[in-house]
Amino acid sequence: MTKGRLEAFSDGVIAIIITIMVLEMKVPHGGGLEDLRPLLAVFLSYVLSFLYVGIYWNNHHHMLHAATTVTGAMLWANLHLLFWLSLFPFATGWMGENHFTAVPTALYGVVLLMAAIAYYALQQTIIRAQGHESILKKAVGHDWKGKLSPVLYAAAIPLAFWWQWISLGLYVVGAVLWLIPDRRIENVLSTARHN
Amino acid sequence: MTKGRLEAFSDGVIAIIITIMVLEMKVPHGGGLEDLRPLLAVFLSYVLSFLYVGIYWNNHHHMLHAATTVTGAMLWANLHLLFWLSLFPFATGWMGENHFTAVPTALYGVVLLMAAIAYYALQQTIIRAQGHESILKKAVGHDWKGKLSPVLYAAAIPLAFWWQWISLGLYVVGAVLWLIPDRRIENVLSTARHN
Amino acid sequence: MTKGRLEAFSDGVIAIIITIMVLEMKVPHGGGLEDLRPLLAVFLSYVLSFLYVGIYWNNHHHMLHAATTVTGAMLWANLHLLFWLSLFPFATGWMGENHFTAVPTALYGVVLLMAAIAYYALQQTIIRAQGHESILKKAVGHDWKGKLSPVLYAAAIPLAFWWQWISLGLYVVGAVLWLIPDRRIENVLSTARHN
Amino acid sequence: MTKGRLEAFSDGVIAIIITIMVLEMKVPHGGGLEDLRPLLAVFLSYVLSFLYVGIYWNNHHHMLHAATTVTGAMLWANLHLLFWLSLFPFATGWMGENHFTAVPTALYGVVLLMAAIAYYALQQTIIRAQGHESILKKAVGHDWKGKLSPVLYAAAIPLAFWWQWISLGLYVVGAVLWLIPDRRIENVLSTARHN
C-alpha cells in the first residue's frame, strides 16, 4: 500500500466535502438583499466549517508526511476520520438553517468531537505502526492541542441547550487554536534531516 | 496506458461516490431532536454503504497494486465496476428513505450483487492480462470471500420480500467478512519480493 | 506547464461529471417497484452517458499519452472539451425525465456533437503543437471514427423531431463505434519505441 | 509540505467547483424548447463562471510552477482563494436565476473582487516566501492585469444598481483580459533555465 494513494484518496474526499458544503447554501428565489438575510447563518456556519475542514486537511497532510509505513489499520483509521468529516455538510447545513438553535448546535459539536477523536485515533495508529523511534511521536510531543480541543467540544455540547452562543464561541476558539502556526512536526522533521 | 492514471481516476470516482452519498441525508427543516428521528434509517444505510465503498476502495487498491500491465479490457472492466458503485448513493438513499421496506432492500442487494460480480470480472481480467505467473492469481488463491459474498447477496434479494431484516443482516455479514484483515495479497507480494 | 497536472485536472472533472450524473436519478418517495418504472428512461440515459463519458476519458488519456509538449492553446482547447462534457448531466437528466421526447433528444445530440467537435479541435491543437513528426498524427491516421461520429450526431438532431428512436439508435451506434478496441495509438507508440 | 499535494488538493477543489456549478442549471420538468428559455440566463452565467474558474486554474498552475518552497502561510492564502472560488456556484446560480437583476449582479462582482484580492494576496505570499530572487516576482513584473481586474470589479458593483448590463460587460472584459495569452511567467522561466 503506497502512501501516495492514501493521500490522494483523502485529498479527494476532503476536497469534495469542503466544496459540497456550499450546496447547503441554497440559491434563494427572490433577487433582493432581504432574500440573502436568512442565509447569513448558513454562510457563517459555512465559513466555520470551511476553516475546520481546511485545518483537518492541513494537519492530515503533516501527519502523513511524518509516516513511513502504511498498514491496514491506518487505512481504516483514516476512513473512520473521513466518515466523520463527511458529516460536516449535514451538520453545517442543519445548524445554519435553524439559526444556531440548541439541538443543531449540539449536533455540530458531536460531529466536531467525533472527528477530533477519530483524528487522535489515526495519530495513535500511525505512531504504533512506525515503532518506538516514530518521528510523529516526537513531533506531537505532549499534544496539548489534540487533548484540549475534544474537551472544548465535549463541554460545548451540553452548554448548547442553555447558552448556544457559548458553544459557538468554543467552536471558534477550537478553530483559532489550530490556526496559530504549529511548527512542531516541521521542526522535528528538519532536526531529523540534520542528524 | 499507465496504471497511475487508472488508479487516480478510480480514486476520484470512488471518493465522489462515498461523499455524495451523504447528500441523500437531506437537512430537515425543523431543529428538534424529533426531526432527526426519520433520518435514522438513512443514516444507518449511509454507514453501511460507506463501509462497502471503503472496502471496495481498499480491495481495488490492493488488486491494482498486484497488476503490472494495463490493457483496454482492464479499463472497461474497471469502468463497469465503477458504474455499479455509482448506483450506491441511489440505492442507499431509497432504502433509507423507505425505512428498509421490501423492494428498496432487495434493490440494494441487486446493486451489491452486481458490484461483486463486476469486481470478480475485473479481477479475472487482470489475472488474464498478467499471464500465468500472475502475482494476483497466487494472492487471491481460492478466493472464498469473493465467492461467498455474491452468494450472500443473491440469497438476500428474494428474502427481502419476506424478512428484510435477515437480508440486512446478510449485507452486514458481507461487510464484516471483508473488514477482517486479509493479508493474502500483502503476503504473496512480500514473498515475491524476497525471492 | 506539466502534462501531469493537465491530466489530473481533466481526470478530476471527468470523474465528477460521470458521478454527479447519477444525482439526476432522484430517489423516489414511494418504496414500490412501480415507483421505479418512471425512472427507467433516466436510468437508460444514464447508462448511455456513462458509456460516452467513459469513452471520452479513455480516448483523452490515449491522446495526452501521445503528447509531449503542453501549450496554452492546448489548455484552453482542453477546457473547451470539458465544458461540453460538463453539460452531459443536464442533457442526460432532461432527456431521461421527458422519456426521450423530441426536443430533449435533439439537445442531447447537440451536446454530443459539440463535444465531438471540441475533441477534434483539441486533437488538432495537440498535433500542431507537436510538430510534423507528431506521434499522435500518425496514430490518428485517417481518423474515420473521429470524422464519422459528428456526422451521426448531426444527422440525429433533426431526425429527433420525427423519429426520435432513430436518433437514439444513432447515439448508441456512435458509442459502440468507439467501444470496439482501437489500437492505433498503442500500435504507433510501440513502433516508435522499437525504433 | 510538498508542492505536489498542494497542487493536487487545489486542482481537486477547482475541478469540483467548475463541475457542480452546472447543478445550478436545474433540469426543467417540461420537454419543450420554451422550457429551456428561462434557463438561458443561467446558462450564460455558467459560461462566464466556467471561463473565470478556468482562468483561475490556469493562472494558479503557472503561479505554483514558479514557486519552490511551500510555507504554512501559503497554505492558508491558498485556502482563502479556494474559499472565494467556492462561492462561484452560489453567485452564478443566483445571478442566472434572477436574470441579471441588480443585487445578484452586484454580489457576483463582490465574489469576483474578493477572489481577485485573494489571488493577489496568495501571489504576494509566494513571492515573500521565495526571497528576493523570486522567479515569480520577475515573471509578474508590473502585473497590470492583476491590478486592473479588481478595479473593474469594484467599479462594476455599484454600477449594477443602475446599469447592470455595464457591470456584466465589465465582468466579460475582465475575463477576456486574462484569456489573451500571457507569456510572462513562461518567458521568465525559460530565460532562467537558459542561464
JSON list of C-alpha atoms in Angstrom, two decimals, chain D residues 25-163:
[
{"chain": "D", "resi": 25, "resn": "MET", "atom": "CA", "xyz": [-28.94, 24.71, -14.05]},
{"chain": "D", "resi": 26, "resn": "LYS", "atom": "CA", "xyz": [-31.90, 22.63, -12.84]},
{"chain": "D", "resi": 27, "resn": "VAL", "atom": "CA", "xyz": [-33.41, 20.18, -15.33]},
{"chain": "D", "resi": 28, "resn": "PRO", "atom": "CA", "xyz": [-36.85, 21.65, -16.30]},
{"chain": "D", "resi": 29, "resn": "HIS", "atom": "CA", "xyz": [-39.91, 19.42, -15.99]},
{"chain": "D", "resi": 30, "resn": "GLY", "atom": "CA", "xyz": [-41.40, 20.22, -19.39]},
{"chain": "D", "resi": 31, "resn": "GLY", "atom": "CA", "xyz": [-39.76, 18.91, -22.54]},
{"chain": "D", "resi": 32, "resn": "GLY", "atom": "CA", "xyz": [-40.30, 21.79, -24.97]},
{"chain": "D", "resi": 33, "resn": "LEU", "atom": "CA", "xyz": [-37.93, 24.42, -26.33]},
{"chain": "D", "resi": 34, "resn": "GLU", "atom": "CA", "xyz": [-39.89, 27.07, -24.35]},
{"chain": "D", "resi": 35, "resn": "ASP", "atom": "CA", "xyz": [-38.88, 25.24, -21.14]},
{"chain": "D", "resi": 36, "resn": "LEU", "atom": "CA", "xyz": [-35.25, 25.98, -21.93]},
{"chain": "D", "resi": 37, "resn": "ARG", "atom": "CA", "xyz": [-35.79, 29.72, -22.43]},
{"chain": "D", "resi": 38, "resn": "PRO", "atom": "CA", "xyz": [-35.86, 30.63, -18.68]},
{"chain": "D", "resi": 39, "resn": "LEU", "atom": "CA", "xyz": [-32.56, 28.77, -18.37]},
{"chain": "D", "resi": 40, "resn": "LEU", "atom": "CA", "xyz": [-30.75, 30.97, -20.89]},
{"chain": "D", "resi": 41, "resn": "ALA", "atom": "CA", "xyz": [-29.61, 33.46, -18.23]},
{"chain": "D", "resi": 42, "resn": "VAL", "atom": "CA", "xyz": [-28.39, 30.60, -16.01]},
{"chain": "D", "resi": 43, "resn": "PHE", "atom": "CA", "xyz": [-26.56, 29.10, -18.97]},
{"chain": "D", "resi": 44, "resn": "LEU", "atom": "CA", "xyz": [-24.84, 32.37, -19.86]},
{"chain": "D", "resi": 45, "resn": "SER", "atom": "CA", "xyz": [-23.83, 32.91, -16.22]},
{"chain": "D", "resi": 46, "resn": "TYR", "atom": "CA", "xyz": [-22.47, 29.37, -16.22]},
{"chain": "D", "resi": 47, "resn": "VAL", "atom": "CA", "xyz": [-20.38, 30.03, -19.34]},
{"chain": "D", "resi": 48, "resn": "LEU", "atom": "CA", "xyz": [-18.93, 33.20, -17.77]},
{"chain": "D", "resi": 49, "resn": "SER", "atom": "CA", "xyz": [-18.13, 31.46, -14.48]},
{"chain": "D", "resi": 50, "resn": "PHE", "atom": "CA", "xyz": [-16.68, 28.43, -16.27]},
{"chain": "D", "resi": 51, "resn": "LEU", "atom": "CA", "xyz": [-14.31, 30.82, -18.05]},
{"chain": "D", "resi": 52, "resn": "TYR", "atom": "CA", "xyz": [-13.35, 32.54, -14.80]},
{"chain": "D", "resi": 53, "resn": "VAL", "atom": "CA", "xyz": [-12.73, 29.31, -12.90]},
{"chain": "D", "resi": 54, "resn": "GLY", "atom": "CA", "xyz": [-10.76, 28.01, -15.90]},
{"chain": "D", "resi": 55, "resn": "ILE", "atom": "CA", "xyz": [-8.65, 31.18, -15.86]},
{"chain": "D", "resi": 56, "resn": "TYR", "atom": "CA", "xyz": [-8.03, 30.82, -12.13]},
{"chain": "D", "resi": 57, "resn": "TRP", "atom": "CA", "xyz": [-7.00, 27.19, -12.54]},
{"chain": "D", "resi": 58, "resn": "ASN", "atom": "CA", "xyz": [-4.65, 28.12, -15.38]},
{"chain": "D", "resi": 59, "resn": "ASN", "atom": "CA", "xyz": [-3.05, 31.06, -13.53]},
{"chain": "D", "resi": 60, "resn": "HIS", "atom": "CA", "xyz": [-2.89, 29.14, -10.27]},
{"chain": "D", "resi": 61, "resn": "HIS", "atom": "CA", "xyz": [-1.00, 26.43, -12.06]},
{"chain": "D", "resi": 62, "resn": "HIS", "atom": "CA", "xyz": [1.53, 28.86, -13.52]},
{"chain": "D", "resi": 63, "resn": "MET", "atom": "CA", "xyz": [1.96, 30.66, -10.21]},
{"chain": "D", "resi": 64, "resn": "LEU", "atom": "CA", "xyz": [2.72, 27.46, -8.28]},
{"chain": "D", "resi": 65, "resn": "HIS", "atom": "CA", "xyz": [5.00, 26.33, -11.09]},
{"chain": "D", "resi": 66, "resn": "ALA", "atom": "CA", "xyz": [7.22, 29.30, -10.26]},
{"chain": "D", "resi": 67, "resn": "ALA", "atom": "CA", "xyz": [7.21, 28.53, -6.52]},
{"chain": "D", "resi": 68, "resn": "THR", "atom": "CA", "xyz": [9.96, 26.50, -4.96]},
{"chain": "D", "resi": 69, "resn": "THR", "atom": "CA", "xyz": [9.14, 26.42, -1.22]},
{"chain": "D", "resi": 70, "resn": "VAL", "atom": "CA", "xyz": [5.76, 25.80, 0.40]},
{"chain": "D", "resi": 71, "resn": "THR", "atom": "CA", "xyz": [5.11, 27.53, 3.73]},
{"chain": "D", "resi": 72, "resn": "GLY", "atom": "CA", "xyz": [2.22, 27.47, 6.19]},
{"chain": "D", "resi": 73, "resn": "ALA", "atom": "CA", "xyz": [1.25, 30.99, 5.15]},
{"chain": "D", "resi": 74, "resn": "MET", "atom": "CA", "xyz": [0.98, 29.84, 1.53]},
{"chain": "D", "resi": 75, "resn": "LEU", "atom": "CA", "xyz": [-1.35, 27.00, 2.56]},
{"chain": "D", "resi": 76, "resn": "TRP", "atom": "CA", "xyz": [-3.75, 29.40, 4.24]},
{"chain": "D", "resi": 77, "resn": "ALA", "atom": "CA", "xyz": [-3.52, 32.03, 1.50]},
{"chain": "D", "resi": 78, "resn": "ASN", "atom": "CA", "xyz": [-4.38, 29.23, -0.93]},
{"chain": "D", "resi": 79, "resn": "LEU", "atom": "CA", "xyz": [-7.35, 28.06, 1.15]},
{"chain": "D", "resi": 80, "resn": "HIS", "atom": "CA", "xyz": [-8.52, 31.67, 1.30]},
{"chain": "D", "resi": 81, "resn": "LEU", "atom": "CA", "xyz": [-8.53, 31.82, -2.51]},
{"chain": "D", "resi": 82, "resn": "LEU", "atom": "CA", "xyz": [-10.37, 28.47, -2.71]},
{"chain": "D", "resi": 83, "resn": "PHE", "atom": "CA", "xyz": [-12.97, 29.81, -0.25]},
{"chain": "D", "resi": 84, "resn": "TRP", "atom": "CA", "xyz": [-13.94, 32.67, -2.56]},
{"chain": "D", "resi": 85, "resn": "LEU", "atom": "CA", "xyz": [-13.85, 30.43, -5.61]},
{"chain": "D", "resi": 86, "resn": "SER", "atom": "CA", "xyz": [-16.21, 28.05, -3.78]},
{"chain": "D", "resi": 87, "resn": "LEU", "atom": "CA", "xyz": [-18.83, 30.83, -3.74]},
{"chain": "D", "resi": 88, "resn": "PHE", "atom": "CA", "xyz": [-18.92, 30.95, -7.56]},
{"chain": "D", "resi": 89, "resn": "PRO", "atom": "CA", "xyz": [-21.67, 28.29, -7.89]},
{"chain": "D", "resi": 90, "resn": "PHE", "atom": "CA", "xyz": [-23.92, 30.21, -5.47]},
{"chain": "D", "resi": 91, "resn": "ALA", "atom": "CA", "xyz": [-23.28, 33.64, -7.05]},
{"chain": "D", "resi": 92, "resn": "THR", "atom": "CA", "xyz": [-23.64, 32.21, -10.56]},
{"chain": "D", "resi": 93, "resn": "GLY", "atom": "CA", "xyz": [-26.90, 30.43, -9.77]},
{"chain": "D", "resi": 94, "resn": "TRP", "atom": "CA", "xyz": [-28.40, 33.45, -8.05]},
{"chain": "D", "resi": 95, "resn": "MET", "atom": "CA", "xyz": [-27.47, 35.88, -10.84]},
{"chain": "D", "resi": 96, "resn": "GLY", "atom": "CA", "xyz": [-28.74, 33.50, -13.52]},
{"chain": "D", "resi": 97, "resn": "GLU", "atom": "CA", "xyz": [-31.99, 32.62, -11.80]},
{"chain": "D", "resi": 98, "resn": "ASN", "atom": "CA", "xyz": [-32.80, 36.32, -11.33]},
{"chain": "D", "resi": 99, "resn": "HIS", "atom": "CA", "xyz": [-31.97, 37.17, -14.94]},
{"chain": "D", "resi": 100, "resn": "PHE", "atom": "CA", "xyz": [-29.16, 39.61, -14.12]},
{"chain": "D", "resi": 101, "resn": "THR", "atom": "CA", "xyz": [-31.13, 41.91, -11.79]},
{"chain": "D", "resi": 102, "resn": "ALA", "atom": "CA", "xyz": [-29.26, 44.47, -9.67]},
{"chain": "D", "resi": 103, "resn": "VAL", "atom": "CA", "xyz": [-28.43, 42.80, -6.33]},
{"chain": "D", "resi": 104, "resn": "PRO", "atom": "CA", "xyz": [-27.38, 39.36, -7.66]},
{"chain": "D", "resi": 105, "resn": "THR", "atom": "CA", "xyz": [-25.27, 41.02, -10.37]},
{"chain": "D", "resi": 106, "resn": "ALA", "atom": "CA", "xyz": [-23.57, 43.16, -7.71]},
{"chain": "D", "resi": 107, "resn": "LEU", "atom": "CA", "xyz": [-22.99, 40.10, -5.49]},
{"chain": "D", "resi": 108, "resn": "TYR", "atom": "CA", "xyz": [-21.36, 38.31, -8.42]},
{"chain": "D", "resi": 109, "resn": "GLY", "atom": "CA", "xyz": [-18.97, 41.26, -8.65]},
{"chain": "D", "resi": 110, "resn": "VAL", "atom": "CA", "xyz": [-18.24, 41.03, -4.92]},
{"chain": "D", "resi": 111, "resn": "VAL", "atom": "CA", "xyz": [-17.25, 37.37, -5.29]},
{"chain": "D", "resi": 112, "resn": "LEU", "atom": "CA", "xyz": [-15.07, 38.23, -8.33]},
{"chain": "D", "resi": 113, "resn": "LEU", "atom": "CA", "xyz": [-13.44, 41.08, -6.41]},
{"chain": "D", "resi": 114, "resn": "MET", "atom": "CA", "xyz": [-12.74, 39.00, -3.31]},
{"chain": "D", "resi": 115, "resn": "ALA", "atom": "CA", "xyz": [-11.30, 36.16, -5.42]},
{"chain": "D", "resi": 116, "resn": "ALA", "atom": "CA", "xyz": [-9.05, 38.66, -7.24]},
{"chain": "D", "resi": 117, "resn": "ILE", "atom": "CA", "xyz": [-7.83, 40.09, -3.92]},
{"chain": "D", "resi": 118, "resn": "ALA", "atom": "CA", "xyz": [-7.25, 36.59, -2.54]},
{"chain": "D", "resi": 119, "resn": "TYR", "atom": "CA", "xyz": [-5.31, 35.68, -5.66]},
{"chain": "D", "resi": 120, "resn": "TYR", "atom": "CA", "xyz": [-3.16, 38.79, -5.31]},
{"chain": "D", "resi": 121, "resn": "ALA", "atom": "CA", "xyz": [-2.55, 38.02, -1.62]},
{"chain": "D", "resi": 122, "resn": "LEU", "atom": "CA", "xyz": [-1.50, 34.45, -2.48]},
{"chain": "D", "resi": 123, "resn": "GLN", "atom": "CA", "xyz": [0.87, 35.80, -5.12]},
{"chain": "D", "resi": 124, "resn": "GLN", "atom": "CA", "xyz": [2.47, 38.18, -2.63]},
{"chain": "D", "resi": 125, "resn": "THR", "atom": "CA", "xyz": [2.75, 35.39, -0.04]},
{"chain": "D", "resi": 126, "resn": "ILE", "atom": "CA", "xyz": [4.55, 33.16, -2.54]},
{"chain": "D", "resi": 127, "resn": "ILE", "atom": "CA", "xyz": [6.91, 35.97, -3.61]},
{"chain": "D", "resi": 128, "resn": "ARG", "atom": "CA", "xyz": [7.76, 36.73, 0.02]},
{"chain": "D", "resi": 129, "resn": "ALA", "atom": "CA", "xyz": [8.42, 33.03, 0.72]},
{"chain": "D", "resi": 130, "resn": "GLN", "atom": "CA", "xyz": [10.74, 32.66, -2.29]},
{"chain": "D", "resi": 131, "resn": "GLY", "atom": "CA", "xyz": [13.02, 35.53, -1.30]},
{"chain": "D", "resi": 132, "resn": "HIS", "atom": "CA", "xyz": [14.41, 38.44, -3.32]},
{"chain": "D", "resi": 133, "resn": "GLU", "atom": "CA", "xyz": [15.44, 36.37, -6.27]},
{"chain": "D", "resi": 134, "resn": "SER", "atom": "CA", "xyz": [11.88, 35.07, -6.72]},
{"chain": "D", "resi": 135, "resn": "ILE", "atom": "CA", "xyz": [11.21, 33.90, -10.28]},
{"chain": "D", "resi": 136, "resn": "LEU", "atom": "CA", "xyz": [7.54, 34.69, -9.75]},
{"chain": "D", "resi": 137, "resn": "LYS", "atom": "CA", "xyz": [8.32, 38.30, -8.86]},
{"chain": "D", "resi": 138, "resn": "LYS", "atom": "CA", "xyz": [10.22, 38.82, -12.10]},
{"chain": "D", "resi": 139, "resn": "ALA", "atom": "CA", "xyz": [7.55, 36.99, -14.05]},
{"chain": "D", "resi": 140, "resn": "VAL", "atom": "CA", "xyz": [4.71, 39.04, -12.65]},
{"chain": "D", "resi": 141, "resn": "GLY", "atom": "CA", "xyz": [6.51, 42.34, -13.30]},
{"chain": "D", "resi": 142, "resn": "HIS", "atom": "CA", "xyz": [4.22, 45.34, -13.13]},
{"chain": "D", "resi": 143, "resn": "ASP", "atom": "CA", "xyz": [1.25, 42.97, -13.07]},
{"chain": "D", "resi": 144, "resn": "TRP", "atom": "CA", "xyz": [-1.14, 45.40, -14.75]},
{"chain": "D", "resi": 145, "resn": "LYS", "atom": "CA", "xyz": [-3.73, 42.66, -15.24]},
{"chain": "D", "resi": 146, "resn": "GLY", "atom": "CA", "xyz": [-3.69, 41.73, -11.58]},
{"chain": "D", "resi": 147, "resn": "LYS", "atom": "CA", "xyz": [-4.11, 45.41, -10.67]},
{"chain": "D", "resi": 148, "resn": "LEU", "atom": "CA", "xyz": [-6.65, 46.35, -13.35]},
{"chain": "D", "resi": 149, "resn": "SER", "atom": "CA", "xyz": [-9.11, 43.50, -12.86]},
{"chain": "D", "resi": 150, "resn": "PRO", "atom": "CA", "xyz": [-10.06, 44.24, -9.20]},
{"chain": "D", "resi": 151, "resn": "VAL", "atom": "CA", "xyz": [-10.60, 47.88, -10.25]},
{"chain": "D", "resi": 152, "resn": "LEU", "atom": "CA", "xyz": [-13.03, 46.68, -12.94]},
{"chain": "D", "resi": 153, "resn": "TYR", "atom": "CA", "xyz": [-14.95, 44.53, -10.46]},
{"chain": "D", "resi": 154, "resn": "ALA", "atom": "CA", "xyz": [-15.01, 47.26, -7.81]},
{"chain": "D", "resi": 155, "resn": "ALA", "atom": "CA", "xyz": [-16.45, 49.68, -10.39]},
{"chain": "D", "resi": 156, "resn": "ALA", "atom": "CA", "xyz": [-19.00, 47.12, -11.57]},
{"chain": "D", "resi": 157, "resn": "ILE", "atom": "CA", "xyz": [-20.50, 46.51, -8.11]},
{"chain": "D", "resi": 158, "resn": "PRO", "atom": "CA", "xyz": [-22.16, 49.95, -7.57]},
{"chain": "D", "resi": 159, "resn": "LEU", "atom": "CA", "xyz": [-22.91, 50.25, -11.31]},
{"chain": "D", "resi": 160, "resn": "ALA", "atom": "CA", "xyz": [-25.07, 47.12, -11.08]},
{"chain": "D", "resi": 161, "resn": "PHE", "atom": "CA", "xyz": [-27.71, 49.16, -9.22]},
{"chain": "D", "resi": 162, "resn": "TRP", "atom": "CA", "xyz": [-28.20, 51.48, -12.22]},
{"chain": "D", "resi": 163, "resn": "TRP", "atom": "CA", "xyz": [-26.95, 49.77, -15.37]}
]
